[in-house]
Short mmCIF file of C-alpha atoms in Angstrom, two decimals:
data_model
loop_
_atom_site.label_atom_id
_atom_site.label_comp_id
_atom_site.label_asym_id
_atom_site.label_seq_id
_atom_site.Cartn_x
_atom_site.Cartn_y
_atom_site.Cartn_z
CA UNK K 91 -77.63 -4.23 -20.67
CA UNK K 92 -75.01 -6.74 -21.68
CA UNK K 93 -75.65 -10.24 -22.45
CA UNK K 94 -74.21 -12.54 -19.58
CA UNK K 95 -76.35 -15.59 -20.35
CA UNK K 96 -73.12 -17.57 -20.98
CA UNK K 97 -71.50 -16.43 -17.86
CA UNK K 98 -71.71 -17.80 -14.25
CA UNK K 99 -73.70 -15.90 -11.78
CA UNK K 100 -71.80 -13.34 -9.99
CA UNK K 101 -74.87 -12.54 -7.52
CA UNK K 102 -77.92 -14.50 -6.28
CA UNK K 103 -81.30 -12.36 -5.98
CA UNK K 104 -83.88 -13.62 -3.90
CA UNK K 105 -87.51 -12.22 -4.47
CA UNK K 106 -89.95 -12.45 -2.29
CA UNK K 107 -93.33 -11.72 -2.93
CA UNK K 108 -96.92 -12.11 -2.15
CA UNK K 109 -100.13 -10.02 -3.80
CA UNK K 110 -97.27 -7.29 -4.83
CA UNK K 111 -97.77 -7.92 -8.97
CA UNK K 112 -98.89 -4.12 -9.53
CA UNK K 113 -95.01 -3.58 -8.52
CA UNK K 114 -93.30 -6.61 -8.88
CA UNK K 115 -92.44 -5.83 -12.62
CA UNK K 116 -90.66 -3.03 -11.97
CA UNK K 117 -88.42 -4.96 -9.58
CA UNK K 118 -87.53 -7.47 -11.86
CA UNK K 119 -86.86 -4.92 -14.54
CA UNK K 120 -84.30 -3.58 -12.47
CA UNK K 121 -82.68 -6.39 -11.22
CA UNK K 122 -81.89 -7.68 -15.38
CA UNK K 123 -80.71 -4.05 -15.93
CA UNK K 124 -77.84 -4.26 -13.73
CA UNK K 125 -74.75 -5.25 -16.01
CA UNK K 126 -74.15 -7.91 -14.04
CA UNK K 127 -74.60 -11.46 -13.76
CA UNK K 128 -76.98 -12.36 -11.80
CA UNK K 129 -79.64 -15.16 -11.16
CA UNK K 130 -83.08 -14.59 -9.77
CA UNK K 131 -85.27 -16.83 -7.41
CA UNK K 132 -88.71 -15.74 -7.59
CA UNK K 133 -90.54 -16.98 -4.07
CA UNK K 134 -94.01 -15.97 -4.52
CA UNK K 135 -96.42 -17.04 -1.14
CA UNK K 136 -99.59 -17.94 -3.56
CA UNK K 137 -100.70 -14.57 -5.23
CA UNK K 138 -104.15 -13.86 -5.93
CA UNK K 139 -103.37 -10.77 -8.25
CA UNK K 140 -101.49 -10.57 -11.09
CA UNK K 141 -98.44 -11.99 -9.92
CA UNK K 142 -98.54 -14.66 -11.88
CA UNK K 143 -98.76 -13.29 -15.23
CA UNK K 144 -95.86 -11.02 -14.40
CA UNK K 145 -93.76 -14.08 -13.34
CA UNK K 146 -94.36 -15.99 -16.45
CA UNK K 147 -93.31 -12.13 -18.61
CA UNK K 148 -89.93 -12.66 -17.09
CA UNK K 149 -89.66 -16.65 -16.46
CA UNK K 150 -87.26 -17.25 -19.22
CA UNK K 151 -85.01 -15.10 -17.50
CA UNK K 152 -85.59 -16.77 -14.17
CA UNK K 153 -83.29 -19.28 -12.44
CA UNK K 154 -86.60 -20.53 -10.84
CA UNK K 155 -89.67 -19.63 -9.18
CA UNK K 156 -92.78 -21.17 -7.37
CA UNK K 157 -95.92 -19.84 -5.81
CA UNK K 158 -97.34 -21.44 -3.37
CA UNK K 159 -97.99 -21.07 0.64
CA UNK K 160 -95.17 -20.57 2.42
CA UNK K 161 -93.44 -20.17 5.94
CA UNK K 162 -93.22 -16.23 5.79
CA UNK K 163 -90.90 -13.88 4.29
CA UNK K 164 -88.07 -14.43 6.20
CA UNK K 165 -88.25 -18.61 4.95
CA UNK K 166 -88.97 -17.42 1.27
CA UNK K 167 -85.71 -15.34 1.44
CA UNK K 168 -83.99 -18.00 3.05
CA UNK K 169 -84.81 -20.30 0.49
CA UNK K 170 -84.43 -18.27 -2.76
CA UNK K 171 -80.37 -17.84 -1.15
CA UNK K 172 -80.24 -21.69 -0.59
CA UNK K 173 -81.05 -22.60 -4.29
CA UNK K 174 -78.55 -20.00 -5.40
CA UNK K 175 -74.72 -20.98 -6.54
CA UNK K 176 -73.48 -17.50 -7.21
CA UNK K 177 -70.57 -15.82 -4.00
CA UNK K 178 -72.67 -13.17 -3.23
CA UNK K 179 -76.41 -13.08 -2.20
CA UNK K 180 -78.89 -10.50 -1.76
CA UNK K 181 -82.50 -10.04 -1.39
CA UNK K 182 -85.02 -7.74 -3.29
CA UNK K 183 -88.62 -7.07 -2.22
CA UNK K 184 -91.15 -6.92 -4.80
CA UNK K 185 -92.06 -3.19 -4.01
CA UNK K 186 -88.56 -2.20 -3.85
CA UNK K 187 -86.08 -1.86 -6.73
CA UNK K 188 -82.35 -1.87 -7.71
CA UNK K 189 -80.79 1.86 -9.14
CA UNK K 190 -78.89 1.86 -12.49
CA UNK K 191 -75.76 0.28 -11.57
CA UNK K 192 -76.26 -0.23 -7.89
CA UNK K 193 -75.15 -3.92 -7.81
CA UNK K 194 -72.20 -3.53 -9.90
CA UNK K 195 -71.32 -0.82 -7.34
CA UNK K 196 -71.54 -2.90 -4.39
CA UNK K 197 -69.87 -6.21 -6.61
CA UNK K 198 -66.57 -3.83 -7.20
CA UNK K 199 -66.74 -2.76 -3.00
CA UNK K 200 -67.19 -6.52 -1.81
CA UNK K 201 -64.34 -8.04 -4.20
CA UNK K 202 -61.74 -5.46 -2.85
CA UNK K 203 -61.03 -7.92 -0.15
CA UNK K 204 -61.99 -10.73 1.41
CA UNK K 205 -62.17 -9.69 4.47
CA UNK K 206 -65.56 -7.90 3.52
CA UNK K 207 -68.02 -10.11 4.85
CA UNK K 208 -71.32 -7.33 3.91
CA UNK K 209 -71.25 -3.73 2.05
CA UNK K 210 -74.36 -1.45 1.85
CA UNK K 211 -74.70 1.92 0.33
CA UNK K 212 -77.58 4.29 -0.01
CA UNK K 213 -81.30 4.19 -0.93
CA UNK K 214 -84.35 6.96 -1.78
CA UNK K 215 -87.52 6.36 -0.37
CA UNK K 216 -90.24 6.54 -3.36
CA UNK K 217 -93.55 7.31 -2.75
CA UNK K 218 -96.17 4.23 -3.93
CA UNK K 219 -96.02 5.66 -7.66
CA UNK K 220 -92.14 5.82 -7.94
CA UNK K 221 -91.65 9.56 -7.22
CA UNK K 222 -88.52 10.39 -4.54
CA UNK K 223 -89.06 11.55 -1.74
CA UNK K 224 -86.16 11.41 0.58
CA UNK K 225 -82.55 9.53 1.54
CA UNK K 226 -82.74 7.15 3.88
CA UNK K 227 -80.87 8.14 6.70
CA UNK K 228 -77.74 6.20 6.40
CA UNK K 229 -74.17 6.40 7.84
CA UNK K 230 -70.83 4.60 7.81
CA UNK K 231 -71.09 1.57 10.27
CA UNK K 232 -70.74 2.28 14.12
CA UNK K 233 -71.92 -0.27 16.50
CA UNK K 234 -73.58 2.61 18.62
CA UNK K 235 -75.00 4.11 16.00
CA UNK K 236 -76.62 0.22 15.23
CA UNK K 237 -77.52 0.03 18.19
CA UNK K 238 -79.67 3.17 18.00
CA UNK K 239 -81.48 2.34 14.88
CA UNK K 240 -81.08 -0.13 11.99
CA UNK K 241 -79.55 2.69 9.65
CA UNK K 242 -78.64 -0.25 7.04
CA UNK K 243 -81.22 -0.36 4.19
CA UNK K 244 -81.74 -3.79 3.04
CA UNK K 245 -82.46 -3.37 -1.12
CA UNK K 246 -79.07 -1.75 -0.73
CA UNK K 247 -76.70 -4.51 0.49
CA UNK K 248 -75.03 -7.33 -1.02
CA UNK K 249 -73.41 -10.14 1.39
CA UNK K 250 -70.82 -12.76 0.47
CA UNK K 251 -72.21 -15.88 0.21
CA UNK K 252 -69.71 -18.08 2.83
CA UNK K 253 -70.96 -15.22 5.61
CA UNK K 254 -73.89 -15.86 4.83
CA UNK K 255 -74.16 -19.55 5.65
CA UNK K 256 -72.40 -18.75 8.27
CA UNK K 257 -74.54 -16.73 10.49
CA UNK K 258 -77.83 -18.77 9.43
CA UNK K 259 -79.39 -16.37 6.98
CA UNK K 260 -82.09 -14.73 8.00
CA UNK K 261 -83.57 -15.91 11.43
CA UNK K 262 -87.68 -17.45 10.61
CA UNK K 263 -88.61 -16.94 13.59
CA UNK K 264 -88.74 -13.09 13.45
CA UNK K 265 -91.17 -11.58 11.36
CA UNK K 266 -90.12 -8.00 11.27
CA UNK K 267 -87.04 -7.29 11.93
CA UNK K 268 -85.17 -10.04 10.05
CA UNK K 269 -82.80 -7.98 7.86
CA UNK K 270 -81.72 -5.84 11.75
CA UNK K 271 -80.82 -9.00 12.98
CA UNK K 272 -78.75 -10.02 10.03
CA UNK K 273 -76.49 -6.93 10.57
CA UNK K 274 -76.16 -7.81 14.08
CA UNK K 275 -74.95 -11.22 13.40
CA UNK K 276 -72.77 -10.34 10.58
CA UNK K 277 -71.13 -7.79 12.51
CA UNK K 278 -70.59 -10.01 15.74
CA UNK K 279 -68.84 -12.75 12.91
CA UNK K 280 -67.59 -10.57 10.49
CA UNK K 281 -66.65 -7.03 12.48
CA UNK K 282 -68.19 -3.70 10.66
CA UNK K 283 -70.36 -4.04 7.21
CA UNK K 284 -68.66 -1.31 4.94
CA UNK K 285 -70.54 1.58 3.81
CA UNK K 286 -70.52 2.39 -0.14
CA UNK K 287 -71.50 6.60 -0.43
CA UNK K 288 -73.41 5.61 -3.35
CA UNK K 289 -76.88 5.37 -3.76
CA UNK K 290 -78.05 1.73 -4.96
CA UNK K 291 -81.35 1.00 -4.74
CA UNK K 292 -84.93 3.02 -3.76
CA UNK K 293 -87.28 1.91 -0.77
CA UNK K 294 -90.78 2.44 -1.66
CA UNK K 295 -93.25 3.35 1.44
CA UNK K 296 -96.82 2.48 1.07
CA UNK K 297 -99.76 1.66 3.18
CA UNK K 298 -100.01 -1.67 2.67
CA UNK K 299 -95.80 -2.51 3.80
CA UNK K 300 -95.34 -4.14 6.81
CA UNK K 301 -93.71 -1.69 8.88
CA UNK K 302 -95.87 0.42 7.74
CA UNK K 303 -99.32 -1.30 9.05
CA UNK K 304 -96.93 -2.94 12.20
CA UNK K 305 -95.27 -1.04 13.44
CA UNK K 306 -95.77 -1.58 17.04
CA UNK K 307 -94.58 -5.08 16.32
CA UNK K 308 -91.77 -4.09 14.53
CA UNK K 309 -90.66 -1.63 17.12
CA UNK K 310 -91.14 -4.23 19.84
CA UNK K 311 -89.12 -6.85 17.82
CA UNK K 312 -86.20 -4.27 16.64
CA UNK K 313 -85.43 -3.37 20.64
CA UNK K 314 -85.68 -7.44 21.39
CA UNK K 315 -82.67 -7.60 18.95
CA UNK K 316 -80.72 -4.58 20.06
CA UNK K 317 -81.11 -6.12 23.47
CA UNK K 318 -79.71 -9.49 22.04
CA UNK K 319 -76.96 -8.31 20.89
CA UNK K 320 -75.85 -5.02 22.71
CA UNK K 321 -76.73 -6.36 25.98
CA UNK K 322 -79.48 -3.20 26.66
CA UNK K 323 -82.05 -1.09 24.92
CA UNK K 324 -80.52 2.36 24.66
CA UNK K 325 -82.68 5.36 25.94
CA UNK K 326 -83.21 6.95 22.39
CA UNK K 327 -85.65 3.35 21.45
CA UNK K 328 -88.19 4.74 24.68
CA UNK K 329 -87.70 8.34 23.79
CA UNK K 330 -88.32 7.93 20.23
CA UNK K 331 -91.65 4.99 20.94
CA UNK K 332 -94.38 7.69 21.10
CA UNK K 333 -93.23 9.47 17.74
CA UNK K 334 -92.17 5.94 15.52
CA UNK K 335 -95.02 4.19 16.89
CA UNK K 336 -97.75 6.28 17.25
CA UNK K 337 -96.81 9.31 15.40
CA UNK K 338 -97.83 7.90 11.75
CA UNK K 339 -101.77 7.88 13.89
CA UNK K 340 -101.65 11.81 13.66
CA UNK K 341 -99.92 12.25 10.66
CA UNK K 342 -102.66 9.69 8.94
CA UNK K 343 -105.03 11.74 10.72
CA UNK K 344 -104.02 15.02 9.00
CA UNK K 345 -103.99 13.58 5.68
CA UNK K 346 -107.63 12.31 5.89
CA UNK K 347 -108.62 16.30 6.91
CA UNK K 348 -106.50 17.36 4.33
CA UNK K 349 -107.90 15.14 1.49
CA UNK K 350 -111.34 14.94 3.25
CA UNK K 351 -111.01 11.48 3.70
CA UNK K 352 -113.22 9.41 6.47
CA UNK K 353 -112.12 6.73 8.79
CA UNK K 354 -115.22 4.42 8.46
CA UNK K 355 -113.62 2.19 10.65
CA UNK K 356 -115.19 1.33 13.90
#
């Protein structure tokens, strides 16, 4: 890694974070491995693990953190942009991290012209101990194939900062689908996001994720969008509702037969 301490910020990282220290080190290792300048926001909701301690391994390298009670992850990302000075803005969750290289991919895409309000690229999904497991399905921007499902991964995109302020950031009053409803607006302001055939960063899936645990309410809140902005839910979104919503019931099921596992629950 080269040493950019002298140079301005090319790229402001948000990190939000809450109770996610077992994997929150490996985050910010990747984000200070990209050869790139970049400055980091640390927005930690009040851990209880060992959040803190990892913080304070990296603070010197920090632009500036807190941890504290917050208004959601949505507010924490909006906040870690605000305090930022750098053109182009991203976010990275704590349980997600940043490929060798991946921002300074997307940083030579977005300065090709101006006109690029957003670029994304490709991401792995990693299993809760790192190991690959898939691509996430991702295409070259189409508004129909948006409006079928978000197929934009978010620890793979990097947004210029003036289109960012002006669509709002990230909307606080969703909970879910925050990052579907960026693309939406960017694309109604900005026209298509372009897609980078690279792979950039790595998604990790785990029980204890959000759309993993929700995701009835992310479902509900993803087709509340679509309808925003497309004007109707297309038929695949009630096809698809007994598989994505219900379908990870079975699947769990199998696993706990398979491992020998017991639902104590109820």
């Amino acid at each position: 890694m080269g040493n950019f301490s002298a140079q301005l910020p090319q790229i402001t990282v948000a990190v939000p974070s809450f109770n996610q220290g077992s994997f929150l080190d490996t985050a910010l290792e990747s984000i200070f491995s990209q050869n790139v300048p970049v400055e980091v926001f640390v927005l930690d909701g009040g851990s209880q693990d060992c959040s803190l301690d990892v913080i304070r391994k990296w603070e010197q390298q920090l632009a500036w953190w807190r941890s504290e009670p917050d208004n959601g992850q949505a507010a924490a990302v909006n906040e870690g942009i605000r305090r930022g000075t750098a053109p182009y803005v991203c976010w990275l969750n704590s349980d997600d991290l940043f490929l060798p290289g991946g921002l300074s991919t997307l940083l030579k895409c977005i300065t090709l012209s101006e006109k690029q309000a957003a670029v994304y690229g490709k991401v792995w999904n990693i299993t809760e101990d790192g190991r690959r497991k898939k691509p996430y399905r991702t295409v070259a921007f189409s508004v129909r194939h948006l409006a079928n499902r978000c197929f934009i991964s978010q620890p793979a995109t990097l947004i210029r900062r003036d289109a960012w302020e002006a669509v709002g950031g990230l909307d606080e009053t969703l909970t879910m689908a925050f990052d579907y409803d960026l693309w939406w607006k960017l694309y109604k302001s900005f026209g298509p996001l372009t897609y980078v055939d690279d792979f950039i960063a790595a998604n990790r899936r785990h029980d204890a994720t959000k759309t993993t645990r929700k995701r009835k309410e992310h479902y509900l809140e993803a087709m509340q969008i679509v309808r925003k902005y497309y004007g109707r839910v297309p038929l695949k979104w009630i096809v698809s509702w007994p598989v994505r919503v219900n379908g990870w019931q079975v699947l769990q099921w199998l696993k706990d037969r398979m491992t020998g596992t017991k639902n104590t629950r109820g």
